mmCIF file of C-alpha atoms in Angstrom:
data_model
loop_
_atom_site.group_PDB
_atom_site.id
_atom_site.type_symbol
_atom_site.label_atom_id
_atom_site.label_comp_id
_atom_site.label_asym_id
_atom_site.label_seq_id
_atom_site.Cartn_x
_atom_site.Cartn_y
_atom_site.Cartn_z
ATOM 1 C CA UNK A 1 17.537 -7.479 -16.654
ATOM 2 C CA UNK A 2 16.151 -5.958 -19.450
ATOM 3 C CA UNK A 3 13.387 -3.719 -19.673
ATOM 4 C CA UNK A 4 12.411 -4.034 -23.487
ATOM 5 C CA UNK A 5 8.983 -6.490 -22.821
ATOM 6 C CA UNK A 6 8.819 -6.880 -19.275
ATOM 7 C CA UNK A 7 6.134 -5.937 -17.492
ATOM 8 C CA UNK A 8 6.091 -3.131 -14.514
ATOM 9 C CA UNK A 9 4.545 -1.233 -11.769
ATOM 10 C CA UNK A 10 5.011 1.716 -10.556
ATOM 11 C CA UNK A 11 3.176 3.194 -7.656
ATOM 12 C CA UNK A 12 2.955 6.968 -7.232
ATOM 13 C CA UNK A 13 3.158 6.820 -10.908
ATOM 14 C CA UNK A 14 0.312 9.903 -11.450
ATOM 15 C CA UNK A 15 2.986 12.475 -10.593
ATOM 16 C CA UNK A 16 6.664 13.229 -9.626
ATOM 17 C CA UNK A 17 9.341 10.914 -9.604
ATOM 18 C CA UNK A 18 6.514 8.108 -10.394
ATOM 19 C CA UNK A 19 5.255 9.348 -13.240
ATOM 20 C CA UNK A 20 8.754 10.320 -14.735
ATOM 21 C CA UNK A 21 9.599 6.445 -14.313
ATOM 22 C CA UNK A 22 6.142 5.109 -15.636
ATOM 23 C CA UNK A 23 7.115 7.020 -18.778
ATOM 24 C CA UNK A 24 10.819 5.939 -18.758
ATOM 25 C CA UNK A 25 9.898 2.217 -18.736
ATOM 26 C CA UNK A 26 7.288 2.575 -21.158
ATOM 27 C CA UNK A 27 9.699 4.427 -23.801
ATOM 28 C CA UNK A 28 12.744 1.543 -22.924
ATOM 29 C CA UNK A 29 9.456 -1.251 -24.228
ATOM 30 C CA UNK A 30 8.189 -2.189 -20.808
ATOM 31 C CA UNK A 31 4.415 -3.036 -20.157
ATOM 32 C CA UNK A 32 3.148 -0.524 -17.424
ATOM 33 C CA UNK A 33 0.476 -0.222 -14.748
ATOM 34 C CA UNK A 34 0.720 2.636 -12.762
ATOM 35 C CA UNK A 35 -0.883 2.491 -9.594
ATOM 36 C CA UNK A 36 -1.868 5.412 -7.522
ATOM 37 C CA UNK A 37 -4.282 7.012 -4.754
ATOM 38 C CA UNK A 38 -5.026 10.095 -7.000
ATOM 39 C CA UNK A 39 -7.120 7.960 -10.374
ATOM 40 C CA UNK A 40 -7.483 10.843 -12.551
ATOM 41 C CA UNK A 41 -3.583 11.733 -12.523
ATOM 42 C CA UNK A 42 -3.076 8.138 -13.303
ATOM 43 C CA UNK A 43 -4.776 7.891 -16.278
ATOM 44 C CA UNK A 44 -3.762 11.193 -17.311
ATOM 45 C CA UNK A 45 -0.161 9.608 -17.698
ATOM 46 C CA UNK A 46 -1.241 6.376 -18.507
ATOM 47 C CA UNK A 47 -2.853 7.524 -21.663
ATOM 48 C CA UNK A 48 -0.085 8.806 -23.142
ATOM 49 C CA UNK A 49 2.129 6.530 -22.787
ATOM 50 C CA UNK A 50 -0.193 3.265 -23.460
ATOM 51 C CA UNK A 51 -0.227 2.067 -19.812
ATOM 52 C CA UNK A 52 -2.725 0.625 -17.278
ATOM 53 C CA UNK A 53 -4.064 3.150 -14.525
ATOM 54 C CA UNK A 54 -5.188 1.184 -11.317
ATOM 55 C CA UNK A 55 -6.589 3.222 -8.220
ATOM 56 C CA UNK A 56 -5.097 1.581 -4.418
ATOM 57 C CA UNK A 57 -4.006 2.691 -1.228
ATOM 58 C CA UNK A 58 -0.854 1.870 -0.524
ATOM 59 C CA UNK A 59 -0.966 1.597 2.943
ATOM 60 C CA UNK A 60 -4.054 -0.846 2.795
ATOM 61 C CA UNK A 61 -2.627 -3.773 2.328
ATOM 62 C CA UNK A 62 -5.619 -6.437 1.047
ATOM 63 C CA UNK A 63 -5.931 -3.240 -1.659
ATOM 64 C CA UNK A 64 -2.340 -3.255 -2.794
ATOM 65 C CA UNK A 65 -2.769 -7.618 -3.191
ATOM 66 C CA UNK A 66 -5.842 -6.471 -5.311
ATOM 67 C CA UNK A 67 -4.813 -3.940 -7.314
ATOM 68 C CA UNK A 68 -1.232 -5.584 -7.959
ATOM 69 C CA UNK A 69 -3.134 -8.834 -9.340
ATOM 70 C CA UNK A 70 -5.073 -6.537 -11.712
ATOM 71 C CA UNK A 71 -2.231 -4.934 -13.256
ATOM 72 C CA UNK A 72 -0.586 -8.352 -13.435
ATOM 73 C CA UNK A 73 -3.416 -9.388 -15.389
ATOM 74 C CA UNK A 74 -2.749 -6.334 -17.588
ATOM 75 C CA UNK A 75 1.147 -6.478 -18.254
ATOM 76 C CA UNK A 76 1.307 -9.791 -18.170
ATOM 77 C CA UNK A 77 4.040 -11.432 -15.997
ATOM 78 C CA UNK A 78 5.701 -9.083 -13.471
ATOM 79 C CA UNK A 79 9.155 -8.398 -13.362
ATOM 80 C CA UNK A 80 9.382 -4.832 -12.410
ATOM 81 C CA UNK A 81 8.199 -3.195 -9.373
ATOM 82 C CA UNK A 82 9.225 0.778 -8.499
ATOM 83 C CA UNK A 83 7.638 2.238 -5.967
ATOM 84 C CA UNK A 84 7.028 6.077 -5.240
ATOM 85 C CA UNK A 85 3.887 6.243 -3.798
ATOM 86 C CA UNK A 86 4.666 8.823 -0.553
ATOM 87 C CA UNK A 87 3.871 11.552 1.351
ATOM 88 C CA UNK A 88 5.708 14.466 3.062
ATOM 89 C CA UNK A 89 3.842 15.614 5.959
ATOM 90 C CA UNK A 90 5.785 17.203 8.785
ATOM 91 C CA UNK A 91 5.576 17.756 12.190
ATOM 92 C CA UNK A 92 7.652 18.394 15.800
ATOM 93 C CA UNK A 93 7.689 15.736 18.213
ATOM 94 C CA UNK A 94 6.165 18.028 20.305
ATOM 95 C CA UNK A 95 5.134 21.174 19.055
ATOM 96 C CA UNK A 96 3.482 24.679 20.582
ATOM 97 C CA UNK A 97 1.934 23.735 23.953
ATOM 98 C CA UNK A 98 3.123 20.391 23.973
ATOM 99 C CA UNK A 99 1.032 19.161 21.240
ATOM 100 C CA UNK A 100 2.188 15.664 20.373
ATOM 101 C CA UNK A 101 2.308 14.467 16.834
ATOM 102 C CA UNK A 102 1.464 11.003 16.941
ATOM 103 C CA UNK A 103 -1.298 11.139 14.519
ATOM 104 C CA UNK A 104 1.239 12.323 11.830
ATOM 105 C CA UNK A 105 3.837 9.963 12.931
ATOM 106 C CA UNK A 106 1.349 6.873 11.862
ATOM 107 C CA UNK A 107 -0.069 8.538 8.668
ATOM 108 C CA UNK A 108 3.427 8.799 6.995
ATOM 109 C CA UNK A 109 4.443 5.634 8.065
ATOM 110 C CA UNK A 110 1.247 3.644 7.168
ATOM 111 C CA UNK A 111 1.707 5.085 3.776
ATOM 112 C CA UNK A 112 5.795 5.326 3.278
ATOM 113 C CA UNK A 113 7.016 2.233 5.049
ATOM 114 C CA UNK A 114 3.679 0.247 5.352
ATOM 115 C CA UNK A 115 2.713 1.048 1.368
ATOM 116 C CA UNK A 116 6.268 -0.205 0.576
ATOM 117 C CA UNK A 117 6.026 -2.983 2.157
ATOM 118 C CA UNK A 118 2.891 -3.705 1.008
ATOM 119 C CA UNK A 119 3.809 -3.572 -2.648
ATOM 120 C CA UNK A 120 7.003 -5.226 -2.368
ATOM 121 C CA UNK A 121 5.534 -7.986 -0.618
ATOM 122 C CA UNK A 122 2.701 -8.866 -3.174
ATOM 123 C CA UNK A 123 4.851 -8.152 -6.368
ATOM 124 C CA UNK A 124 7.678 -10.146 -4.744
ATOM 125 C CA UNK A 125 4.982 -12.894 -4.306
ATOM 126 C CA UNK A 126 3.792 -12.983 -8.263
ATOM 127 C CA UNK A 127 7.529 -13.001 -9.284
ATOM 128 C CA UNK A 128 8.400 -15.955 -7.063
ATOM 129 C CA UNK A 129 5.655 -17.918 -9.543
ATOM 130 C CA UNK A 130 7.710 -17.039 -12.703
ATOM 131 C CA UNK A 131 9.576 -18.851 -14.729
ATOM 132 C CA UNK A 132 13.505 -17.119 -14.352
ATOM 133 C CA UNK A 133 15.075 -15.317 -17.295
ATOM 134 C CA UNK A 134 18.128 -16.406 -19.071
ATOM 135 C CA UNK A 135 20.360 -14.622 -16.455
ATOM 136 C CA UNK A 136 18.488 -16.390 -13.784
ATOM 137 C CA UNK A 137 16.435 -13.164 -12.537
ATOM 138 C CA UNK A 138 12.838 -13.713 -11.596
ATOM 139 C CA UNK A 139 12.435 -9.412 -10.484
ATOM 140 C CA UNK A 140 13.845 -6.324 -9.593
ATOM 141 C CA UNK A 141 12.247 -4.080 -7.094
ATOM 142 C CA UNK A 142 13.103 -0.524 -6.711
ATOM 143 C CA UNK A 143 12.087 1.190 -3.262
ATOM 144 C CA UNK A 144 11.708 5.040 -2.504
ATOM 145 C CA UNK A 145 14.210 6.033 0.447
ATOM 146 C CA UNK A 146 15.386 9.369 1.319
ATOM 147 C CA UNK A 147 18.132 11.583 1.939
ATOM 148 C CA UNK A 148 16.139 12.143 4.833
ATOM 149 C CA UNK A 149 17.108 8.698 6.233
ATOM 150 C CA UNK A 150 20.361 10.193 7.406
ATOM 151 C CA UNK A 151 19.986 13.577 7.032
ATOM 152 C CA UNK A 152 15.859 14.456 9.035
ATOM 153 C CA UNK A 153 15.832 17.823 9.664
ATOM 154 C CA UNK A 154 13.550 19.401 13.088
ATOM 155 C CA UNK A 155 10.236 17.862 12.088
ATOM 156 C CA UNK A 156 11.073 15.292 9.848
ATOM 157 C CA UNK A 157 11.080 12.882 12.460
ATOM 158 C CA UNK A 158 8.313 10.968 10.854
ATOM 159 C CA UNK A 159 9.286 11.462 7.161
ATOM 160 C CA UNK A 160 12.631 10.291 8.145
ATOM 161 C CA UNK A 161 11.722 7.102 10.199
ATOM 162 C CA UNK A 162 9.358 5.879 7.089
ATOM 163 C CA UNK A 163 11.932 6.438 5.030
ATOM 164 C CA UNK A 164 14.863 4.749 7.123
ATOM 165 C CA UNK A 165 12.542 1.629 7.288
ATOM 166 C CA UNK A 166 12.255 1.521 3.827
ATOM 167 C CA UNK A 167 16.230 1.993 3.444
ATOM 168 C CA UNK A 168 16.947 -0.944 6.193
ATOM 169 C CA UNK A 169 14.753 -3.152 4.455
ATOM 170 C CA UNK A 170 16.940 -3.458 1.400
ATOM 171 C CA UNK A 171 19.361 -5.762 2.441
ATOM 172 C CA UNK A 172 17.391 -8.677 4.163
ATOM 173 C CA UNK A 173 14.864 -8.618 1.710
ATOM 174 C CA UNK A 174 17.626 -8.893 -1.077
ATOM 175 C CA UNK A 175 18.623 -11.939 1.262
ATOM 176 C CA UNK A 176 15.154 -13.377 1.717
ATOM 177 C CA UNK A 177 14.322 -13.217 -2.160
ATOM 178 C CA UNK A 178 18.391 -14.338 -3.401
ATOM 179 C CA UNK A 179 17.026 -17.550 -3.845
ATOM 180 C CA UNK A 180 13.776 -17.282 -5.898
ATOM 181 C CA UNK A 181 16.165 -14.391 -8.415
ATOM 182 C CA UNK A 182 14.610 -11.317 -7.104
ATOM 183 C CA UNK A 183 16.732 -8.172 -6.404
ATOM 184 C CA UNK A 184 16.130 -5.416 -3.898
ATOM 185 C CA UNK A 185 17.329 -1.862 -4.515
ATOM 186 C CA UNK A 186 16.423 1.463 -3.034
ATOM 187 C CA UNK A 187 16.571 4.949 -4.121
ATOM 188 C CA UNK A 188 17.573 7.752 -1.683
ATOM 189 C CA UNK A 189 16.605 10.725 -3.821
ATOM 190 C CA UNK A 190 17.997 14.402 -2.679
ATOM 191 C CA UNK A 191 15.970 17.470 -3.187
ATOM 192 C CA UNK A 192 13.914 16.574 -6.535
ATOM 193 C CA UNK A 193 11.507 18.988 -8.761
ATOM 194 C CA UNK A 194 8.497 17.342 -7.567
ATOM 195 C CA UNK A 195 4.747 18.478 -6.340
ATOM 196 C CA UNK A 196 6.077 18.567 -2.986
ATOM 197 C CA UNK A 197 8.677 21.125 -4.181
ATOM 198 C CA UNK A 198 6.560 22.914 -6.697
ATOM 199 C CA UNK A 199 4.298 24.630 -3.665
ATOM 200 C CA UNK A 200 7.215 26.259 -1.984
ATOM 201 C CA UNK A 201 7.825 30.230 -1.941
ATOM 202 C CA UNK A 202 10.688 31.185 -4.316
ATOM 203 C CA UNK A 203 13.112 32.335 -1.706
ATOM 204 C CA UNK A 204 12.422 28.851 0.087
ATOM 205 C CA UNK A 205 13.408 27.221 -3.124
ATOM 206 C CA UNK A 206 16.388 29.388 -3.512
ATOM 207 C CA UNK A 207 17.676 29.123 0.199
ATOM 208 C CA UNK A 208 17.091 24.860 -0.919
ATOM 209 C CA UNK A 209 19.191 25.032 -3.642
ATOM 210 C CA UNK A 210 22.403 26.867 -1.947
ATOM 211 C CA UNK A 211 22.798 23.697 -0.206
ATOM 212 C CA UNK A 212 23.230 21.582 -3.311
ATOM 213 C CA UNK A 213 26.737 20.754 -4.505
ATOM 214 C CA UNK A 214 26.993 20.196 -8.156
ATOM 215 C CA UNK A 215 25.166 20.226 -10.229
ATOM 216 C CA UNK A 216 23.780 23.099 -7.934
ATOM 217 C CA UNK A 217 19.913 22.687 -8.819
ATOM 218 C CA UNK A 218 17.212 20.554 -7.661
ATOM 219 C CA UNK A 219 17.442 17.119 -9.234
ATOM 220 C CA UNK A 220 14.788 16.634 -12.216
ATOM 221 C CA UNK A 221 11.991 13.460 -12.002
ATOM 222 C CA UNK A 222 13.762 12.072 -15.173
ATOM 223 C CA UNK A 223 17.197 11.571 -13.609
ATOM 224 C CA UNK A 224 15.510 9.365 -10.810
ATOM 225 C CA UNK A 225 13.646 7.642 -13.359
ATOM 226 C CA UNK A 226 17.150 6.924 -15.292
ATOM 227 C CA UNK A 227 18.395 5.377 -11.894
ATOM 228 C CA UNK A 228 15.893 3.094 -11.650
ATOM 229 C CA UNK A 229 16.367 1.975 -14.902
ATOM 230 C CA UNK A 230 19.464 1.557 -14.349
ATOM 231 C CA UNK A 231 18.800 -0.536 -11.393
ATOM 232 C CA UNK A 232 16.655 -2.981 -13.755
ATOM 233 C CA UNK A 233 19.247 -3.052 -16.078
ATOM 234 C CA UNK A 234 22.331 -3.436 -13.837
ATOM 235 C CA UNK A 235 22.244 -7.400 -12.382
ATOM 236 C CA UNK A 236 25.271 -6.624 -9.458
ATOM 237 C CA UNK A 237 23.022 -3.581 -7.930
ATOM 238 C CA UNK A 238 21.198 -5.420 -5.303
ATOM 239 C CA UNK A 239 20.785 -4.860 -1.449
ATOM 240 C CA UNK A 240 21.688 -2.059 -1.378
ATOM 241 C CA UNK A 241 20.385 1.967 -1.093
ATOM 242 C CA UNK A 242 21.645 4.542 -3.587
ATOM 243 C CA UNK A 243 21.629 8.153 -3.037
ATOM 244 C CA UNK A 244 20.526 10.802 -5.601
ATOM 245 C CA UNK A 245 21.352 13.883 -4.309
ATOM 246 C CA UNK A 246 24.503 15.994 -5.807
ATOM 247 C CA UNK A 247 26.642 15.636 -2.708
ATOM 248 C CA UNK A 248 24.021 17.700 -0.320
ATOM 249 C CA UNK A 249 23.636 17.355 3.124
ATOM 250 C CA UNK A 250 20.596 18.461 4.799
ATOM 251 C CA UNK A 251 21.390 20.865 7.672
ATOM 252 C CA UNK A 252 18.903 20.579 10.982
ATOM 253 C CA UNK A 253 16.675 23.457 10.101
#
């Protein structure tokens, strides 16, 4: 599909691998909403790039239907959905004292897995009410995996659940929406320049990046943002999740 006049959202889109994408599809000719929990960092992208800033919970799901029908309104009809929208909390199973960690268990996947499946249901229910394109295509929706999905380190258990739901749900939903012309792709990015990165002690960093292959340096926003254009653009990529990593491999610790 092409990108030059269709219109898009992208959650997560104030920051990170979001924002890098909001600004990807804007410069290719898209129409773009961004939609994320943090307002101010939305419009702070939005503005420069002439898009739409929308404030939502992902994980709230009557939200997500609301705020996805106002940036409908504002791109016009849907065809593009990315979403990025995530966080990274960590925890042990069961840490010092045999403290559980059940309440960060259900935060990351409320927001992870439960936000992505919000937003790919409700933008997957506006495309089915499109007319096709000329290659048959109603949509293309581009999820936010992991590496983590295969490779959790100790205390990732969470992170790397929400994000292996999010990778197993490529394929049947590619399935479910094959008929109405709607493709399902998801990214499994490695270890990206991102906030989550940014906070980390230098030595951390460094220790990170000896376990990257080539090109040995944490992957930039704008290279994720180029796969999921390419993803858009690519009509065979569907069902499927792709990972972004350099050849790394987490190790356990």
């Amino acid at each position: 599909m092409q990108i030059e006049g269709q219109g898009a959202i992208v959650t997560g889109g104030g920051s990170g691998l979001g924002a890098a994408t909001a600004r990807l599809l804007a410069a290719r000719g898209a129409r773009v909403a961004i939609l994320d929990f943090d307002e101010g960092r939305a419009r702070a992208v939005a503005e420069g790039i002439g898009a739409t800033a929308i404030r939502v919970d992902v994980g709230d799901a009557d939200a997500v239907g609301a705020a996805v029908e106002r940036a409908a309104g504002a791109v016009g009809t849907l065809r593009i959905a990315v979403s990025c929208a995530g966080v990274g909390l960590a925890g042990r199973i069961v840490g010092r004292e045999g403290k559980l960690s059940l309440d960060v268990f259900e935060r990351v996947l409320r927001v992870n897995l439960f936000g992505t499946y919000n937003v790919m249901s409700h933008a997957a229910r506006l495309m089915m009410e499109t007319d096709p394109t000329d290659t048959g295509e109603r949509g293309v929706i581009v999820n936010t995996a992991s590496v983590a999905w295969q490779d959790g380190q100790v205390g990732q258990a969470a992170y790397a659940a929400s994000k292996g739901g999010v990778a197993a749900m490529s394929l049947p939903a590619a399935r479910e929406f094959a008929r109405a012309g709607i493709r399902v792709v998801a990214i499994a990015p490695g270890l990206f320049h991102t906030p989550m990165m940014e906070g980390l002690p230098e030595e951390v960093t460094a220790k990170i990046v000896s376990d990257i292959q080539f090109p040995a340096r944490l992957g930039a926003p704008e290279e994720y943002a180029l796969m999921a254009a390419q993803i858009v653009e690519n009509p065979y990529l569907n069902g499927t999740t792709i990972r972004l990593d350099a050849a790394t491999r987490l190790p356990p610790r």
